[in-house]
Amino acid sequence: MDATPSRPAPADRRGPSRRRILGLVTAGATAGAAWFGRAALASDPAEPPRKFRSQEGIDRRRQSVKGILDTAAPEAVVAWITGTGSAPDTIRAEMDTQVNALADAAATGLGTARDTVLVSWVRTAATQRTIWDRKYEFLRTGSGGAGTFGVITDEIRAQYPTPLGPDPQWDPDKAAHRSVWEALTSEERQIEILRTSTAPGVSRHHLGSDADFFDTAPQDWTNSGPERADYAWLRANAAHYGFLQTYTAESAEAGPAISEERWHWSYAPVSEAVVDFVRAEPDLIGDALDELWSYDPARYTYIKEHWRDYMLHVNEKAYFG
């Protein structure tokens, strides 16, 4: 997907220097309501959860959030999006309220323990780098690894049918899998990781609007898998709290893109306003990502060329039945 040209800075806002942005990224700057100005005070953190009856309602709130971002210091927005800063207080409060409200409703509606509903939520760029590095380096359990990951692509499975066999995911603890991984190029490794995990700076988990629910093993979310009832509940109810399924079968077809993730849901009024910002300011995002990846550019060659696709090839519509 071609990048959208950067929009010109409004007359009352001077564009930030590249050095200023990169300085914030390098320092891991935090960003709160102070740099978002008075517009950020439009929402009361004590408000009850917002409920939505249609896509139009979600879109109206998206425009309100977009207005907050448009009046903010761009370098602070970039730091938040790329995981080295934080969301403005009122947007963060709104996201916290909505994610928790959906989790509470899911626990009640499905009759399950509340502490089993949310399995992953906010992650910084530093945390995402740890995840990326342990997968890229194919670390074993007990040596910094965390067990199986990802989805083995059809292309790689076709090249190595015997050592990979029917295994659905990569397993660093299997010698046969390690022999295949060692034979892959850096670009091939990146593509394998990117089926279900993004690079630091690109992850939607940096925002606070996106969360993983119940389980993240792809094989559990098939139409006949153990998570089918949980998925049916999310499909029927998540939109009423403003959530959409971020990565769908349809968005995965855009390519390159993240595979379908039935467990990953996003509070759309915020995450889609962020998508608008990324489309408008790709150069600012790109500069920040270059800085994040500067410690070892060789393991980011593919994502450097395609980060826009992985950020923008996403579902943008909630399901209201």
CSV table of C-alpha atoms in Angstrom, one decimal:
chain,number,residue,atom,x,y,z
A,1,MET,CA,0.0,0.0,0.0
A,2,ASP,CA,1.3,3.4,-0.9
A,3,ALA,CA,1.9,5.8,1.9
A,4,THR,CA,-0.5,8.8,2.0
A,5,PRO,CA,1.4,12.1,1.7
A,6,SER,CA,2.0,14.0,4.9
A,7,ARG,CA,-0.6,16.7,5.5
A,8,PRO,CA,0.7,20.3,6.0
A,9,ALA,CA,0.9,21.6,9.5
A,10,PRO,CA,-1.9,23.9,10.5
A,11,ALA,CA,-1.0,27.6,10.7
A,12,ASP,CA,-1.2,27.6,14.5
A,13,ARG,CA,1.1,24.5,15.0
A,14,ARG,CA,4.7,24.4,14.0
A,15,GLY,CA,5.8,21.0,12.8
A,16,PRO,CA,8.4,19.3,15.1
A,17,SER,CA,11.9,18.8,14.1
A,18,ARG,CA,13.1,15.3,13.3
A,19,ARG,CA,15.8,15.6,16.1
A,20,ARG,CA,13.1,16.5,18.6
A,21,ILE,CA,11.0,13.5,17.7
A,22,LEU,CA,14.0,11.1,17.8
A,23,GLY,CA,15.1,12.6,21.1
A,24,LEU,CA,11.8,11.7,22.6
A,25,VAL,CA,11.8,8.2,21.2
A,26,THR,CA,15.4,7.6,22.4
A,27,ALA,CA,14.5,8.9,25.9
A,28,GLY,CA,11.3,6.9,26.1
A,29,ALA,CA,9.4,10.1,26.8
A,30,THR,CA,6.2,9.9,28.7
A,31,ALA,CA,3.3,12.0,27.5
A,32,GLY,CA,0.2,13.0,29.5
A,33,ALA,CA,-2.7,15.4,29.4
A,34,ALA,CA,-0.4,18.4,29.7
A,35,TRP,CA,0.9,18.2,26.1
A,36,PHE,CA,-2.6,17.5,24.7
A,37,GLY,CA,-3.9,20.8,26.0
A,38,ARG,CA,-7.4,21.8,26.9
A,39,ALA,CA,-9.1,19.6,24.2
A,40,ALA,CA,-8.1,16.5,26.3
A,41,LEU,CA,-10.3,17.7,29.1
A,42,ALA,CA,-13.5,17.1,27.2
A,43,SER,CA,-14.1,13.7,28.7
A,44,ASP,CA,-14.7,12.9,32.4
A,45,PRO,CA,-12.6,9.9,33.5
A,46,ALA,CA,-15.3,9.1,36.0
A,47,GLU,CA,-17.9,8.6,33.3
A,48,PRO,CA,-19.6,5.1,33.0
A,49,PRO,CA,-18.8,2.9,30.0
A,50,ARG,CA,-19.8,4.3,26.6
A,51,LYS,CA,-22.4,2.2,24.7
A,52,PHE,CA,-22.8,2.2,21.0
A,53,ARG,CA,-25.7,1.2,18.8
A,54,SER,CA,-24.2,1.6,15.3
A,55,GLN,CA,-21.1,2.2,13.3
A,56,GLU,CA,-22.2,5.8,13.0
A,57,GLY,CA,-21.9,6.3,16.7
A,58,ILE,CA,-18.4,4.8,16.7
A,59,ASP,CA,-17.4,7.1,13.8
A,60,ARG,CA,-18.7,10.2,15.7
A,61,ARG,CA,-16.5,9.4,18.7
A,62,ARG,CA,-13.6,8.6,16.4
A,63,GLN,CA,-13.9,12.1,15.0
A,64,SER,CA,-13.9,13.6,18.5
A,65,VAL,CA,-10.7,11.7,19.4
A,66,LYS,CA,-9.2,12.7,16.1
A,67,GLY,CA,-9.8,16.3,17.0
A,68,ILE,CA,-7.8,15.8,20.2
A,69,LEU,CA,-4.9,14.4,18.3
A,70,ASP,CA,-5.0,17.1,15.7
A,71,THR,CA,-4.5,19.8,18.3
A,72,ALA,CA,-1.7,17.8,20.1
A,73,ALA,CA,2.0,18.1,19.7
A,74,PRO,CA,2.8,15.6,16.9
A,75,GLU,CA,6.0,14.3,18.6
A,76,ALA,CA,4.0,13.3,21.6
A,77,VAL,CA,1.4,11.5,19.5
A,78,VAL,CA,4.2,9.7,17.7
A,79,ALA,CA,5.8,8.6,21.0
A,80,TRP,CA,2.5,7.2,22.2
A,81,ILE,CA,1.8,5.4,18.9
A,82,THR,CA,5.3,3.8,18.8
A,83,GLY,CA,5.3,2.7,22.4
A,84,THR,CA,7.8,5.1,23.9
A,85,GLY,CA,5.2,7.5,25.4
A,86,SER,CA,1.8,7.3,26.9
A,87,ALA,CA,-1.7,8.2,25.9
A,88,PRO,CA,-3.3,11.5,27.1
A,89,ASP,CA,-4.9,11.0,30.4
A,90,THR,CA,-8.6,11.3,29.3
A,91,ILE,CA,-8.1,9.1,26.3
A,92,ARG,CA,-6.3,6.5,28.5
A,93,ALA,CA,-9.1,6.7,31.1
A,94,GLU,CA,-11.7,6.1,28.3
A,95,MET,CA,-9.8,3.1,27.0
A,96,ASP,CA,-9.3,1.7,30.4
A,97,THR,CA,-13.1,2.0,31.1
A,98,GLN,CA,-14.1,0.4,27.8
A,99,VAL,CA,-11.7,-2.5,27.9
A,100,ASN,CA,-12.6,-3.3,31.5
A,101,ALA,CA,-16.3,-3.0,30.7
A,102,LEU,CA,-16.1,-5.4,27.9
A,103,ALA,CA,-14.1,-7.8,30.0
A,104,ASP,CA,-16.6,-7.6,32.8
A,105,ALA,CA,-19.5,-8.2,30.5
A,106,ALA,CA,-17.7,-11.2,28.9
A,107,ALA,CA,-17.0,-12.8,32.3
A,108,THR,CA,-20.7,-12.3,33.3
A,109,GLY,CA,-22.2,-13.3,29.9
A,110,LEU,CA,-20.0,-16.4,29.6
A,111,GLY,CA,-20.0,-17.4,33.3
A,112,THR,CA,-16.3,-17.4,33.5
A,113,ALA,CA,-13.7,-16.0,36.0
A,114,ARG,CA,-12.9,-12.4,35.3
A,115,ASP,CA,-9.2,-12.9,35.7
A,116,THR,CA,-9.2,-15.3,32.7
A,117,VAL,CA,-10.8,-12.9,30.3
A,118,LEU,CA,-7.9,-10.4,29.6
A,119,VAL,CA,-4.7,-12.2,28.7
A,120,SER,CA,-2.7,-9.3,27.1
A,121,TRP,CA,-3.3,-5.6,27.0
A,122,VAL,CA,-0.8,-2.7,27.0
A,123,ARG,CA,2.8,-3.3,25.9
A,124,THR,CA,5.6,-0.8,25.6
A,125,ALA,CA,8.1,-0.7,22.7
A,126,ALA,CA,10.7,-2.2,25.1
A,127,THR,CA,8.4,-5.1,25.9
A,128,GLN,CA,7.6,-5.7,22.2
A,129,ARG,CA,11.3,-5.6,21.4
A,130,THR,CA,11.9,-8.4,23.9
A,131,ILE,CA,9.1,-10.5,22.2
A,132,TRP,CA,10.5,-9.8,18.7
A,133,ASP,CA,14.0,-10.6,19.7
A,134,ARG,CA,13.3,-13.9,21.4
A,135,LYS,CA,11.3,-15.0,18.4
A,136,TYR,CA,13.9,-13.8,15.9
A,137,GLU,CA,16.6,-15.5,17.8
A,138,PHE,CA,14.4,-18.6,18.3
A,139,LEU,CA,15.3,-18.9,22.0
A,140,ARG,CA,14.4,-22.1,23.7
A,141,THR,CA,12.3,-22.3,26.8
A,142,GLY,CA,14.6,-21.8,29.8
A,143,SER,CA,16.9,-19.7,27.7
A,144,GLY,CA,14.7,-16.6,27.3
A,145,GLY,CA,12.1,-18.3,25.1
A,146,ALA,CA,8.4,-18.6,25.8
A,147,GLY,CA,7.4,-21.8,23.9
A,148,THR,CA,5.5,-22.1,20.7
A,149,PHE,CA,4.6,-19.0,18.7
A,150,GLY,CA,3.2,-17.8,15.4
A,151,VAL,CA,1.7,-19.7,12.5
A,152,ILE,CA,3.9,-21.5,10.1
A,153,THR,CA,3.3,-20.1,6.7
A,154,ASP,CA,2.3,-22.3,3.8
A,155,GLU,CA,5.3,-21.2,1.8
A,156,ILE,CA,7.8,-22.3,4.4
A,157,ARG,CA,5.9,-25.5,5.2
A,158,ALA,CA,6.0,-26.4,1.5
A,159,GLN,CA,9.8,-26.0,1.5
A,160,TYR,CA,10.3,-28.1,4.7
A,161,PRO,CA,7.4,-30.5,4.9
A,162,THR,CA,9.3,-33.3,6.8
A,163,PRO,CA,10.9,-31.4,9.7
A,164,LEU,CA,7.9,-29.2,10.3
A,165,GLY,CA,5.3,-31.9,9.8
A,166,PRO,CA,1.7,-31.0,10.9
A,167,ASP,CA,2.8,-28.7,13.7
A,168,PRO,CA,0.6,-25.5,13.5
A,169,GLN,CA,3.1,-23.2,15.3
A,170,TRP,CA,6.9,-22.7,15.5
A,171,ASP,CA,8.5,-24.5,18.4
A,172,PRO,CA,12.0,-23.4,19.4
A,173,ASP,CA,12.3,-26.4,21.7
A,174,LYS,CA,12.2,-28.8,18.7
A,175,ALA,CA,15.5,-29.5,17.0
A,176,ALA,CA,13.8,-30.0,13.6
A,177,HIS,CA,12.2,-26.6,13.9
A,178,ARG,CA,15.5,-25.0,14.9
A,179,SER,CA,17.2,-26.5,11.8
A,180,VAL,CA,14.6,-24.9,9.6
A,181,TRP,CA,14.7,-21.6,11.3
A,182,GLU,CA,18.5,-21.4,11.0
A,183,ALA,CA,18.2,-22.0,7.3
A,184,LEU,CA,15.8,-19.0,6.8
A,185,THR,CA,17.0,-15.6,5.7
A,186,SER,CA,16.4,-12.6,7.9
A,187,GLU,CA,13.5,-11.5,5.7
A,188,GLU,CA,11.9,-14.9,5.9
A,189,ARG,CA,12.2,-14.9,9.7
A,190,GLN,CA,10.5,-11.5,9.9
A,191,ILE,CA,7.7,-12.6,7.6
A,192,GLU,CA,7.1,-15.7,9.8
A,193,ILE,CA,7.0,-13.6,13.0
A,194,LEU,CA,4.8,-11.0,11.4
A,195,ARG,CA,2.0,-13.5,10.8
A,196,THR,CA,0.9,-13.0,14.4
A,197,SER,CA,3.3,-10.6,16.1
A,198,THR,CA,4.4,-7.1,15.2
A,199,ALA,CA,7.7,-5.3,15.6
A,200,PRO,CA,8.4,-2.8,18.4
A,201,GLY,CA,6.9,0.5,17.4
A,202,VAL,CA,4.3,-1.1,15.1
A,203,SER,CA,2.2,-3.0,17.7
A,204,ARG,CA,-1.4,-1.8,18.4
A,205,HIS,CA,-0.8,-3.0,21.9
A,206,HIS,CA,1.2,0.2,22.5
A,207,LEU,CA,-2.0,2.3,22.3
A,208,GLY,CA,-4.0,0.8,25.2
A,209,SER,CA,-7.0,0.5,22.9
A,210,ASP,CA,-6.3,-3.1,21.9
A,211,ALA,CA,-6.5,-6.2,24.1
A,212,ASP,CA,-6.3,-10.0,23.7
A,213,PHE,CA,-9.1,-12.0,25.2
A,214,PHE,CA,-9.2,-15.5,26.6
A,215,ASP,CA,-6.4,-17.3,24.6
A,216,THR,CA,-4.0,-16.5,21.8
A,217,ALA,CA,-3.4,-19.9,20.3
A,218,PRO,CA,-4.7,-19.7,16.7
A,219,GLN,CA,-5.7,-23.4,16.6
A,220,ASP,CA,-8.1,-22.8,19.6
A,221,TRP,CA,-10.2,-20.2,17.6
A,222,THR,CA,-11.3,-22.3,14.7
A,223,ASN,CA,-15.0,-22.8,14.1
A,224,SER,CA,-14.8,-26.1,15.9
A,225,GLY,CA,-12.2,-25.1,18.5
A,226,PRO,CA,-12.5,-24.7,22.3
A,227,GLU,CA,-12.8,-20.9,21.9
A,228,ARG,CA,-15.7,-20.9,19.5
A,229,ALA,CA,-18.3,-19.9,22.2
A,230,ASP,CA,-16.1,-17.1,23.4
A,231,TYR,CA,-15.7,-15.8,19.8
A,232,ALA,CA,-19.5,-16.0,19.3
A,233,TRP,CA,-20.0,-13.9,22.4
A,234,LEU,CA,-17.5,-11.3,21.3
A,235,ARG,CA,-19.0,-11.1,17.8
A,236,ALA,CA,-22.4,-10.5,19.3
A,237,ASN,CA,-21.5,-8.0,22.0
A,238,ALA,CA,-18.2,-6.3,21.5
A,239,ALA,CA,-19.4,-3.7,19.1
A,240,HIS,CA,-21.8,-2.3,21.7
A,241,TYR,CA,-18.8,-1.3,23.8
A,242,GLY,CA,-17.2,0.2,20.7
A,243,PHE,CA,-14.9,-2.7,19.8
A,244,LEU,CA,-14.0,-4.3,16.5
A,245,GLN,CA,-12.0,-7.4,15.6
A,246,THR,CA,-8.7,-5.8,14.5
A,247,TYR,CA,-7.4,-8.6,12.3
A,248,THR,CA,-10.0,-10.5,10.3
A,249,ALA,CA,-9.8,-13.1,7.5
A,250,GLU,CA,-10.7,-10.2,5.1
A,251,SER,CA,-8.0,-7.8,6.4
A,252,ALA,CA,-5.4,-10.6,6.1
A,253,GLU,CA,-6.1,-11.0,2.4
A,254,ALA,CA,-4.7,-7.4,1.8
A,255,GLY,CA,-1.2,-8.7,2.3
A,256,PRO,CA,1.2,-8.2,3.8
A,257,ALA,CA,-0.8,-8.3,6.9
A,258,ILE,CA,-1.3,-10.0,10.3
A,259,SER,CA,-3.2,-13.3,10.1
A,260,GLU,CA,-6.8,-13.4,11.4
A,261,GLU,CA,-6.8,-13.1,15.2
A,262,ARG,CA,-10.2,-13.8,16.7
A,263,TRP,CA,-8.9,-12.9,20.2
A,264,HIS,CA,-7.6,-9.4,19.4
A,265,TRP,CA,-10.2,-6.6,19.8
A,266,SER,CA,-9.8,-2.9,19.6
A,267,TYR,CA,-11.7,0.1,21.0
A,268,ALA,CA,-12.3,1.6,17.6
A,269,PRO,CA,-12.9,5.3,18.4
A,270,VAL,CA,-9.3,5.6,19.6
A,271,SER,CA,-7.5,3.0,17.4
A,272,GLU,CA,-9.1,4.3,14.2
A,273,ALA,CA,-8.3,7.9,15.1
A,274,VAL,CA,-4.7,6.7,15.4
A,275,VAL,CA,-5.0,5.0,11.9
A,276,ASP,CA,-6.0,8.4,10.6
A,277,PHE,CA,-3.0,10.0,12.1
A,278,VAL,CA,-0.6,7.4,10.7
A,279,ARG,CA,-2.1,7.9,7.2
A,280,ALA,CA,-1.5,11.6,7.5
A,281,GLU,CA,2.0,11.5,9.1
A,282,PRO,CA,3.9,8.5,7.8
A,283,ASP,CA,7.2,10.3,7.7
A,284,LEU,CA,7.1,11.1,11.4
A,285,ILE,CA,6.2,7.5,12.3
A,286,GLY,CA,8.9,6.2,9.9
A,287,ASP,CA,11.6,8.3,11.5
A,288,ALA,CA,10.6,7.1,15.0
A,289,LEU,CA,10.7,3.5,13.9
A,290,ASP,CA,14.1,3.9,12.4
A,291,GLU,CA,15.4,5.0,15.7
A,292,LEU,CA,13.8,2.1,17.6
A,293,TRP,CA,15.3,-0.4,15.2
A,294,SER,CA,18.8,1.2,15.0
A,295,TYR,CA,20.3,-1.3,17.6
A,296,ASP,CA,20.2,-4.0,14.8
A,297,PRO,CA,18.7,-2.9,11.5
A,298,ALA,CA,19.4,-6.3,9.9
A,299,ARG,CA,16.5,-7.8,11.8
A,300,TYR,CA,14.1,-5.2,10.6
A,301,THR,CA,14.8,-5.0,6.9
A,302,TYR,CA,11.5,-6.4,5.7
A,303,ILE,CA,9.3,-4.6,8.3
A,304,LYS,CA,11.1,-1.3,7.4
A,305,GLU,CA,9.7,-1.6,3.9
A,306,HIS,CA,6.3,-2.8,4.9
A,307,TRP,CA,5.4,-1.2,8.3
A,308,ARG,CA,2.6,0.9,6.7
A,309,ASP,CA,0.9,-2.3,5.5
A,310,TYR,CA,1.0,-3.9,8.9
A,311,MET,CA,-0.3,-0.8,10.6
A,312,LEU,CA,-3.0,0.0,8.0
A,313,HIS,CA,-4.2,-3.4,6.7
A,314,VAL,CA,-6.7,-3.8,9.5
A,315,ASN,CA,-10.4,-4.1,9.8
A,316,GLU,CA,-12.1,-0.7,10.4
A,317,LYS,CA,-15.7,-1.7,10.9
A,318,ALA,CA,-17.4,-3.1,14.0
A,319,TYR,CA,-19.9,-5.9,13.7
A,320,PHE,CA,-23.4,-5.1,14.8
A,321,GLY,CA,-25.1,-8.2,13.5
